[in-house]
Tab-separated table of C-alpha atoms in Angstrom:
chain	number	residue	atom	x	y	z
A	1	UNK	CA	-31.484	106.171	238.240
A	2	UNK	CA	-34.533	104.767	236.682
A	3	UNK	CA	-35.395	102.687	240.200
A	4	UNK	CA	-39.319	102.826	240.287
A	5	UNK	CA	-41.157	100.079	238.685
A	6	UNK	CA	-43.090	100.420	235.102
A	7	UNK	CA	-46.747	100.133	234.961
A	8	UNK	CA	-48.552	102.421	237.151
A	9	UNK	CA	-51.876	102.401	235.210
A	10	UNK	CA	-53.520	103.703	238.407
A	11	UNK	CA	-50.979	106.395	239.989
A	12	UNK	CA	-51.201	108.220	235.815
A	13	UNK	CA	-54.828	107.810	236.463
A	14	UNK	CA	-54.896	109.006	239.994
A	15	UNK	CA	-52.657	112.060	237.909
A	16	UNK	CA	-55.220	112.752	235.474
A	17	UNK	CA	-57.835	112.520	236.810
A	18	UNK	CA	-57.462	113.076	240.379
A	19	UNK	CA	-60.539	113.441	242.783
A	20	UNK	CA	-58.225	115.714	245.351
A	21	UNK	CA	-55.385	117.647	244.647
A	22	UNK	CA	-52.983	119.928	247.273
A	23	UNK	CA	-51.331	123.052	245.741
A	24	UNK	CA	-48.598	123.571	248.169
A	25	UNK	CA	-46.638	126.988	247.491
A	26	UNK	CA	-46.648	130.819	247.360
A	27	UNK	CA	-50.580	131.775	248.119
A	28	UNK	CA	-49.891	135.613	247.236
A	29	UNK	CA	-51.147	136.857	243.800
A	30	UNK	CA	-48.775	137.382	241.242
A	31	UNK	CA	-47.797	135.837	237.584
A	32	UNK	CA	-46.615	132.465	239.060
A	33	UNK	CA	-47.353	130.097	241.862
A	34	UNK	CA	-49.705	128.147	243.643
A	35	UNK	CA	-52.143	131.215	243.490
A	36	UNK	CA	-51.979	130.759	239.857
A	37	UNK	CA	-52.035	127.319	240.031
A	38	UNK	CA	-55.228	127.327	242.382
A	39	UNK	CA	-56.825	130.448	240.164
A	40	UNK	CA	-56.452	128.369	236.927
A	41	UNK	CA	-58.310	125.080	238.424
A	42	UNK	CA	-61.202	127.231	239.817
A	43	UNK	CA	-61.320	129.179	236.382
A	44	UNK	CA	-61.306	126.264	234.256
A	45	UNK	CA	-64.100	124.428	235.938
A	46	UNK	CA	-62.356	121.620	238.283
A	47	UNK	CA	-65.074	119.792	240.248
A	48	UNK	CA	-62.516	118.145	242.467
A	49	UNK	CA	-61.302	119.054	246.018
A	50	UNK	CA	-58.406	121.967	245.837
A	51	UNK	CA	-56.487	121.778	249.355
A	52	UNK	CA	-54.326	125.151	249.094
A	53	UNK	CA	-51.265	124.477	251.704
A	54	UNK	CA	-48.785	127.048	253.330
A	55	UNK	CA	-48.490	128.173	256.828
A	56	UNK	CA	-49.019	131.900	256.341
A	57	UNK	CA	-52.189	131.821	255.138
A	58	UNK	CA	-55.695	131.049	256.407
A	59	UNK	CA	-57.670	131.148	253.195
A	60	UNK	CA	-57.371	131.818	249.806
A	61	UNK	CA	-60.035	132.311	247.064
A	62	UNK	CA	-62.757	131.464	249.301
A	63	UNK	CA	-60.610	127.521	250.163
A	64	UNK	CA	-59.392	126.442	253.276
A	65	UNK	CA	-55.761	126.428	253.794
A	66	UNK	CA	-53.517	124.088	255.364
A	67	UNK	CA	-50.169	124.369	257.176
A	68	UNK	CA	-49.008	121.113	255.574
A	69	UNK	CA	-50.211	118.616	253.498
A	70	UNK	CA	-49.899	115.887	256.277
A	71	UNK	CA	-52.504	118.339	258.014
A	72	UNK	CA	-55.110	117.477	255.443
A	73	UNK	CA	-57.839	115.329	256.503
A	74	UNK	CA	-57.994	112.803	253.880
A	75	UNK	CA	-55.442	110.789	251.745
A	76	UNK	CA	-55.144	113.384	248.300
A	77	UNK	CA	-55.132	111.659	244.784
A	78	UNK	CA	-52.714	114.452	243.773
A	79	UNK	CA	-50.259	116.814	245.059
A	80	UNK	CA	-48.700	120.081	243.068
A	81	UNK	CA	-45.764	121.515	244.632
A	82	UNK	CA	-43.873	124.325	243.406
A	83	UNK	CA	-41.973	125.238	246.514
A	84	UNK	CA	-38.285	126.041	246.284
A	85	UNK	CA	-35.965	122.862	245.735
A	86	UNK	CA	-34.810	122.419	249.286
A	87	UNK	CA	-38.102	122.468	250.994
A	88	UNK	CA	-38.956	119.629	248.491
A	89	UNK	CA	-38.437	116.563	250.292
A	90	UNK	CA	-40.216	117.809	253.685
A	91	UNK	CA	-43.433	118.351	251.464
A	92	UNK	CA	-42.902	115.006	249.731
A	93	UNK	CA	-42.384	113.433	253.019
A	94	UNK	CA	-45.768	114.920	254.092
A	95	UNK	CA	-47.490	114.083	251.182
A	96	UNK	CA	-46.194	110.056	251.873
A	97	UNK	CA	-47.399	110.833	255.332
A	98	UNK	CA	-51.343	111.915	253.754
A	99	UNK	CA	-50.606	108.625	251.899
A	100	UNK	CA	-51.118	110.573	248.972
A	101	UNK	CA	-50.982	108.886	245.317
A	102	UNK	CA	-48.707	110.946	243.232
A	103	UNK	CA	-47.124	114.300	243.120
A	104	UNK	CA	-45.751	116.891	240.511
A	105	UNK	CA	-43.189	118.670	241.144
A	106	UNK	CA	-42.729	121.933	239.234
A	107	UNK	CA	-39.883	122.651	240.828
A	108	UNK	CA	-36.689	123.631	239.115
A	109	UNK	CA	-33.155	122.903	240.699
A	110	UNK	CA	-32.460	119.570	240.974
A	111	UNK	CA	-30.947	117.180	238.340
A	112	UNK	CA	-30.985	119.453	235.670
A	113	UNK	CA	-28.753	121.715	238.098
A	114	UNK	CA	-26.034	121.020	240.064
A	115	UNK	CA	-24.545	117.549	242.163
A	116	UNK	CA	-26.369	119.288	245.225
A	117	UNK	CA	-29.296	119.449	242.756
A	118	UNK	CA	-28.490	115.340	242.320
A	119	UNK	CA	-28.760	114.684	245.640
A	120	UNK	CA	-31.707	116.313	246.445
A	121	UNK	CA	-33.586	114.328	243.210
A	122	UNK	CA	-32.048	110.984	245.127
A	123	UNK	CA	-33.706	111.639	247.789
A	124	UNK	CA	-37.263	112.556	246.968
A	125	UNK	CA	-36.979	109.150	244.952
A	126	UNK	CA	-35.976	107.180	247.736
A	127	UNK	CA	-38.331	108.835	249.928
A	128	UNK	CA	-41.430	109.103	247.672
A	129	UNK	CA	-40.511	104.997	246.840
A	130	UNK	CA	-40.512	103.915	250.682
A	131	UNK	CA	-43.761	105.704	250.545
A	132	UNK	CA	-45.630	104.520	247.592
A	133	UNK	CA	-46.011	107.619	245.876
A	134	UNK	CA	-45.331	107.823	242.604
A	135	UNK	CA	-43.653	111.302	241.080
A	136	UNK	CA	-44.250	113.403	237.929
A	137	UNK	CA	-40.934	115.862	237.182
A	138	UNK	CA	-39.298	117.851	238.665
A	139	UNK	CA	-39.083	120.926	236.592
A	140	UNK	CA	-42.333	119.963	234.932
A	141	UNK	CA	-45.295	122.399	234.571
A	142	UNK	CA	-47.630	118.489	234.907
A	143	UNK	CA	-50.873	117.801	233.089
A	144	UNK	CA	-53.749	119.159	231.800
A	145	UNK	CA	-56.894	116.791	231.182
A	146	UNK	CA	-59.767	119.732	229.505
A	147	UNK	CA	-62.865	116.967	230.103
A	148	UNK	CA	-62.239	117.073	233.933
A	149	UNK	CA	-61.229	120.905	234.113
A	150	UNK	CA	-57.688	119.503	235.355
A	151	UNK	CA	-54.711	122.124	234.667
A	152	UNK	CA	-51.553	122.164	237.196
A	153	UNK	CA	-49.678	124.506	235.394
A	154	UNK	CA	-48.338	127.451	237.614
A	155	UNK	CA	-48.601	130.484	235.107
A	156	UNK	CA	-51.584	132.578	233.897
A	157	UNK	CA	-53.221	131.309	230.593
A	158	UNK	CA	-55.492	134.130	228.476
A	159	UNK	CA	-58.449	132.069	228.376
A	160	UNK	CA	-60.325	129.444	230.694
A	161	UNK	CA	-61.736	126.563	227.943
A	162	UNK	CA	-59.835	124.087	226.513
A	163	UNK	CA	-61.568	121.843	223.970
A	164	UNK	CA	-61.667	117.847	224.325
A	165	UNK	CA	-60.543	116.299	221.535
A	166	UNK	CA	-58.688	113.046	220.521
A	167	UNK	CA	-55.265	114.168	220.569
A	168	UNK	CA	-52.979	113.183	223.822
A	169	UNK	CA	-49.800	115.388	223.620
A	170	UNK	CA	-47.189	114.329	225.757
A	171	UNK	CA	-43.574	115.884	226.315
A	172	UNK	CA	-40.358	116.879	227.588
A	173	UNK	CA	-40.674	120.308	227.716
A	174	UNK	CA	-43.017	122.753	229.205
A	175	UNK	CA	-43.272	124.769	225.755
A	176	UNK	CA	-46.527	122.453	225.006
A	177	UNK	CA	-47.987	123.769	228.168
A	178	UNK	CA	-51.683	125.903	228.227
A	179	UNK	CA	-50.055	128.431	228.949
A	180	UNK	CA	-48.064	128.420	225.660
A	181	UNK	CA	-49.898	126.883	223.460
A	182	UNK	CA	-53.073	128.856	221.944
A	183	UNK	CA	-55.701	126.173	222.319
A	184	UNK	CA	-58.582	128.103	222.816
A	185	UNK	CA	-57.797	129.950	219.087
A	186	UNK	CA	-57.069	126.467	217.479
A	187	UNK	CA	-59.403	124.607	218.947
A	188	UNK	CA	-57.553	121.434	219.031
A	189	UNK	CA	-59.236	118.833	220.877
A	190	UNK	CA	-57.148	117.876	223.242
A	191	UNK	CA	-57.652	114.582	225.599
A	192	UNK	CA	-54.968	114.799	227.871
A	193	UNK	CA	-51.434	116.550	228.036
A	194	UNK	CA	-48.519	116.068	229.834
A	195	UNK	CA	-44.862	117.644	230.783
A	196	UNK	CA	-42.335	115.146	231.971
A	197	UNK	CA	-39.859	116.886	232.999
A	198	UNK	CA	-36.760	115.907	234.527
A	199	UNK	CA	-38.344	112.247	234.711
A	200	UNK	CA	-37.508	111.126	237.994
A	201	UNK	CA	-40.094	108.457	237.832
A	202	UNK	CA	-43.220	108.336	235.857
A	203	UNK	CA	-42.306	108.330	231.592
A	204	UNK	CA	-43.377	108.253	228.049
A	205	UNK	CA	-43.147	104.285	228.889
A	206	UNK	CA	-45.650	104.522	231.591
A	207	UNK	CA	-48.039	107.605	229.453
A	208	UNK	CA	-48.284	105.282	226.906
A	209	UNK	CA	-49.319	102.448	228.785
A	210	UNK	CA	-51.580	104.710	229.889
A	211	UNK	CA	-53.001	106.023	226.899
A	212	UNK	CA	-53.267	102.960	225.144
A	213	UNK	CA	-56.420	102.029	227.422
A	214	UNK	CA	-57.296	105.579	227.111
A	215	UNK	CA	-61.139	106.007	225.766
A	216	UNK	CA	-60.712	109.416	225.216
A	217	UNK	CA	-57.336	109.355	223.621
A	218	UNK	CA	-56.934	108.211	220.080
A	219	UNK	CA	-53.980	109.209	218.791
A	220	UNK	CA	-50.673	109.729	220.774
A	221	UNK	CA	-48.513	113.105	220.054
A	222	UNK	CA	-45.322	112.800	222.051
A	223	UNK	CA	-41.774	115.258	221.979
A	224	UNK	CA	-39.033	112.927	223.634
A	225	UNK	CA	-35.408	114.250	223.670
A	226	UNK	CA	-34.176	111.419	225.573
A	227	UNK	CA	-35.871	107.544	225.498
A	228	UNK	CA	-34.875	106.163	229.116
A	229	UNK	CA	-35.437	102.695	227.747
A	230	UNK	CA	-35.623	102.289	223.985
A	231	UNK	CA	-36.170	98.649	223.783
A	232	UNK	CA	-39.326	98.923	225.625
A	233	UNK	CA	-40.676	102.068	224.518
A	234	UNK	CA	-40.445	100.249	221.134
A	235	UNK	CA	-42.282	97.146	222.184
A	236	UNK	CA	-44.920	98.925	223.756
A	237	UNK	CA	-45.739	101.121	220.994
A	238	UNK	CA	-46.008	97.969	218.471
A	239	UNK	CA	-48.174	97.004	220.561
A	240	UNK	CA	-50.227	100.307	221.002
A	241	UNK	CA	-49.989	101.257	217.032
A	242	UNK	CA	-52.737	99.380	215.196
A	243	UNK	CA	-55.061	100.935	217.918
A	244	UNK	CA	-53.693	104.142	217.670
A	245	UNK	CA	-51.196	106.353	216.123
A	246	UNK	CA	-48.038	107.092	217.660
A	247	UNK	CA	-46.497	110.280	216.758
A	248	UNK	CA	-42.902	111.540	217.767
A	249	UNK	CA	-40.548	114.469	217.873
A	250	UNK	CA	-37.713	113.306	218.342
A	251	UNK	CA	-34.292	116.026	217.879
A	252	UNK	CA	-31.254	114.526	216.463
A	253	UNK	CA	-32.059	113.838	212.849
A	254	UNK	CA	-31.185	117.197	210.964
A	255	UNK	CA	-27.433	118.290	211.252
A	256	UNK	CA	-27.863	121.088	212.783
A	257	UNK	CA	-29.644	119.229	215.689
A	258	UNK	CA	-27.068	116.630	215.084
A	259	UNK	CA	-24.229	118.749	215.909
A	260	UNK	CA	-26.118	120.606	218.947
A	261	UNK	CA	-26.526	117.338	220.402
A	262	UNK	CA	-23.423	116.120	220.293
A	263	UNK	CA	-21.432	118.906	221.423
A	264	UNK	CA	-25.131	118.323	224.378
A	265	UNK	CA	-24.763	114.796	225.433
A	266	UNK	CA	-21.580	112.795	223.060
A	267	UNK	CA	-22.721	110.788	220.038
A	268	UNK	CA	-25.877	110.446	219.379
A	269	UNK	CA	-26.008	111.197	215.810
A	270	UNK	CA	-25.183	107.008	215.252
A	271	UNK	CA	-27.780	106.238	217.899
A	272	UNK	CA	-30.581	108.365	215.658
A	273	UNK	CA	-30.088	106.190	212.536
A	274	UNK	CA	-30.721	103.262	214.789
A	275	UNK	CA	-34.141	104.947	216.530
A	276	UNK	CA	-35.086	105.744	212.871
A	277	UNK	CA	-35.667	102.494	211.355
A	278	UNK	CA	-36.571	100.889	214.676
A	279	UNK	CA	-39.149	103.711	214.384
A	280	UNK	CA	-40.617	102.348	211.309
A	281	UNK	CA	-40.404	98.791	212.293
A	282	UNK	CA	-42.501	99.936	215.525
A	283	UNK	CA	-44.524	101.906	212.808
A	284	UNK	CA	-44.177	104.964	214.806
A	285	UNK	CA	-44.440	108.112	212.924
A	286	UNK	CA	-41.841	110.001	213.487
A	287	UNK	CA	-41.505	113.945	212.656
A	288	UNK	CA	-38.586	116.578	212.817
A	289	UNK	CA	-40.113	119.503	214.514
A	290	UNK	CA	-42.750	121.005	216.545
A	291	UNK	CA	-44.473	122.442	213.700
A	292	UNK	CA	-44.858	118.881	212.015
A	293	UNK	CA	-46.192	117.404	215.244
A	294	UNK	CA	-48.992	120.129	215.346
């Protein structure tokens, strides 16, 4: 259900580095949430506006909060929300109502769920589509850009520095989140990261595109389970390689993935000879686990 358009060079700019964002969810303290979320983007140095939003609460952390993101006074570059699953599609229709640019939805429930799940995703799309908004997720813990401060991700991390490197690291899991990952002890320079989620709308297709222009990125690190459009991806990274390396995970090559993956999703065990040499011919690099990709 791939129905928004491909090139959104300004909404993934608009999501990484956004000049406004509104965390919309639970304001109380605890090990996850829009507190968190909030905490994390004061901690780590975000310059930006931070519009906190949820009816029971006046302020938090010394911010302003709002009942709704419609309530805030400007259009926001970005919007966070990590409410439960059914009070999605008010918030998105607020946020088209702010005229806002994009929002990520950590969110859990929906496609990845149930049919009810489904229809929910359906119509955020539709919704955030009508609206202009582009979407990052759901079930996503979004982006993290360490030059601007930027981190969205709703759990406590140990530290508050992330170093700015060269490296984008894009993928389909939230394992490659700050909060996982031990980037203050590595040091990895990291230019921008991102969790795609359930990918509702925005993809590796459009991150690359992205990237590619990128001054801060220079090589591409990306963990795909699934390529919504192979063809493309493939063109697009021909054209990004002699730039810039392309690096990716993708599962399915050993047989124990193999067999996981079928008994997951069919055949795809035919389909990963096919990616392999189209790989090469794109001159991605590919790797075969998380390990290698570090």
């Amino acid at each position: 259900t791939q129905s928004m358009q491909h090139h959104a060079p300004d909404a993934v700019d608009r999501l990484l580095n956004p000049e406004s964002i509104a965390v919309v969810g639970s304001l109380r303290e605890g090990r996850f949430g829009g507190y968190v979320t909030t905490g994390n983007l004061l901690r780590f140095g975000y310059k930006g506006k931070i519009y906190p939003v949820n009816p029971q609460y006046d302020t938090v952390l010394n911010l302003k909060v709002y009942p709704s993101v419609k309530d805030i006074p400007e259009p926001v570059d970005l919007v966070i929300t990590m409410a439960g699953a059914s009070a999605v599609p008010k918030i998105i229709e607020d946020s088209v109502q702010n005229k806002a640019r994009v929002a990520i939805i950590i969110s859990d429930g929906f496609g990845e769920r149930s049919e009810d799940g489904k229809r929910l995703q359906q119509e955020i799309i539709r919704t955030a589509e009508a609206g202009g908004l582009r979407l990052l997720g759901p079930n996503t813990i979004g982006v993290a850009n360490p030059a601007i401060g930027l981190i969205t991700t709703p759990y406590r991390t140990t530290y508050e520095k992330m170093f700015t490197g060269g490296v984008a690291l894009c993928a389909q899991t939230g394992l490659i989140g700050p909060q996982n990952m031990p980037l203050e002890e590595t040091r990895y320079g990291m230019s921008k990261m991102c969790d795609f989620g359930n990918k509702c709308d925005l993809d590796e297709i459009d991150l690359l595109d992205y990237l590619a222009g990128d001054p801060d990125t220079r090589v591409i690190a990306m963990h795909l389970e699934v390529i919504q459009d192979g063809q493309l991806f493939l063109k697009k990274a021909k054209e990004v390689v002699p730039e810039k390396p392309v690096i990716v995970l993708k599962p399915g090559r050993t047989r124990e993935s193999r067999k996981a993956l079928a008994s997951h999703t069919g055949s795809l065990a035919g389909e990963d000879v096919v990616y392999d040499s189209a790989f090469r011919q794109a001159g991605v690099i590919r790797v075969d686990n998380f390990r290698e990709l570090i």
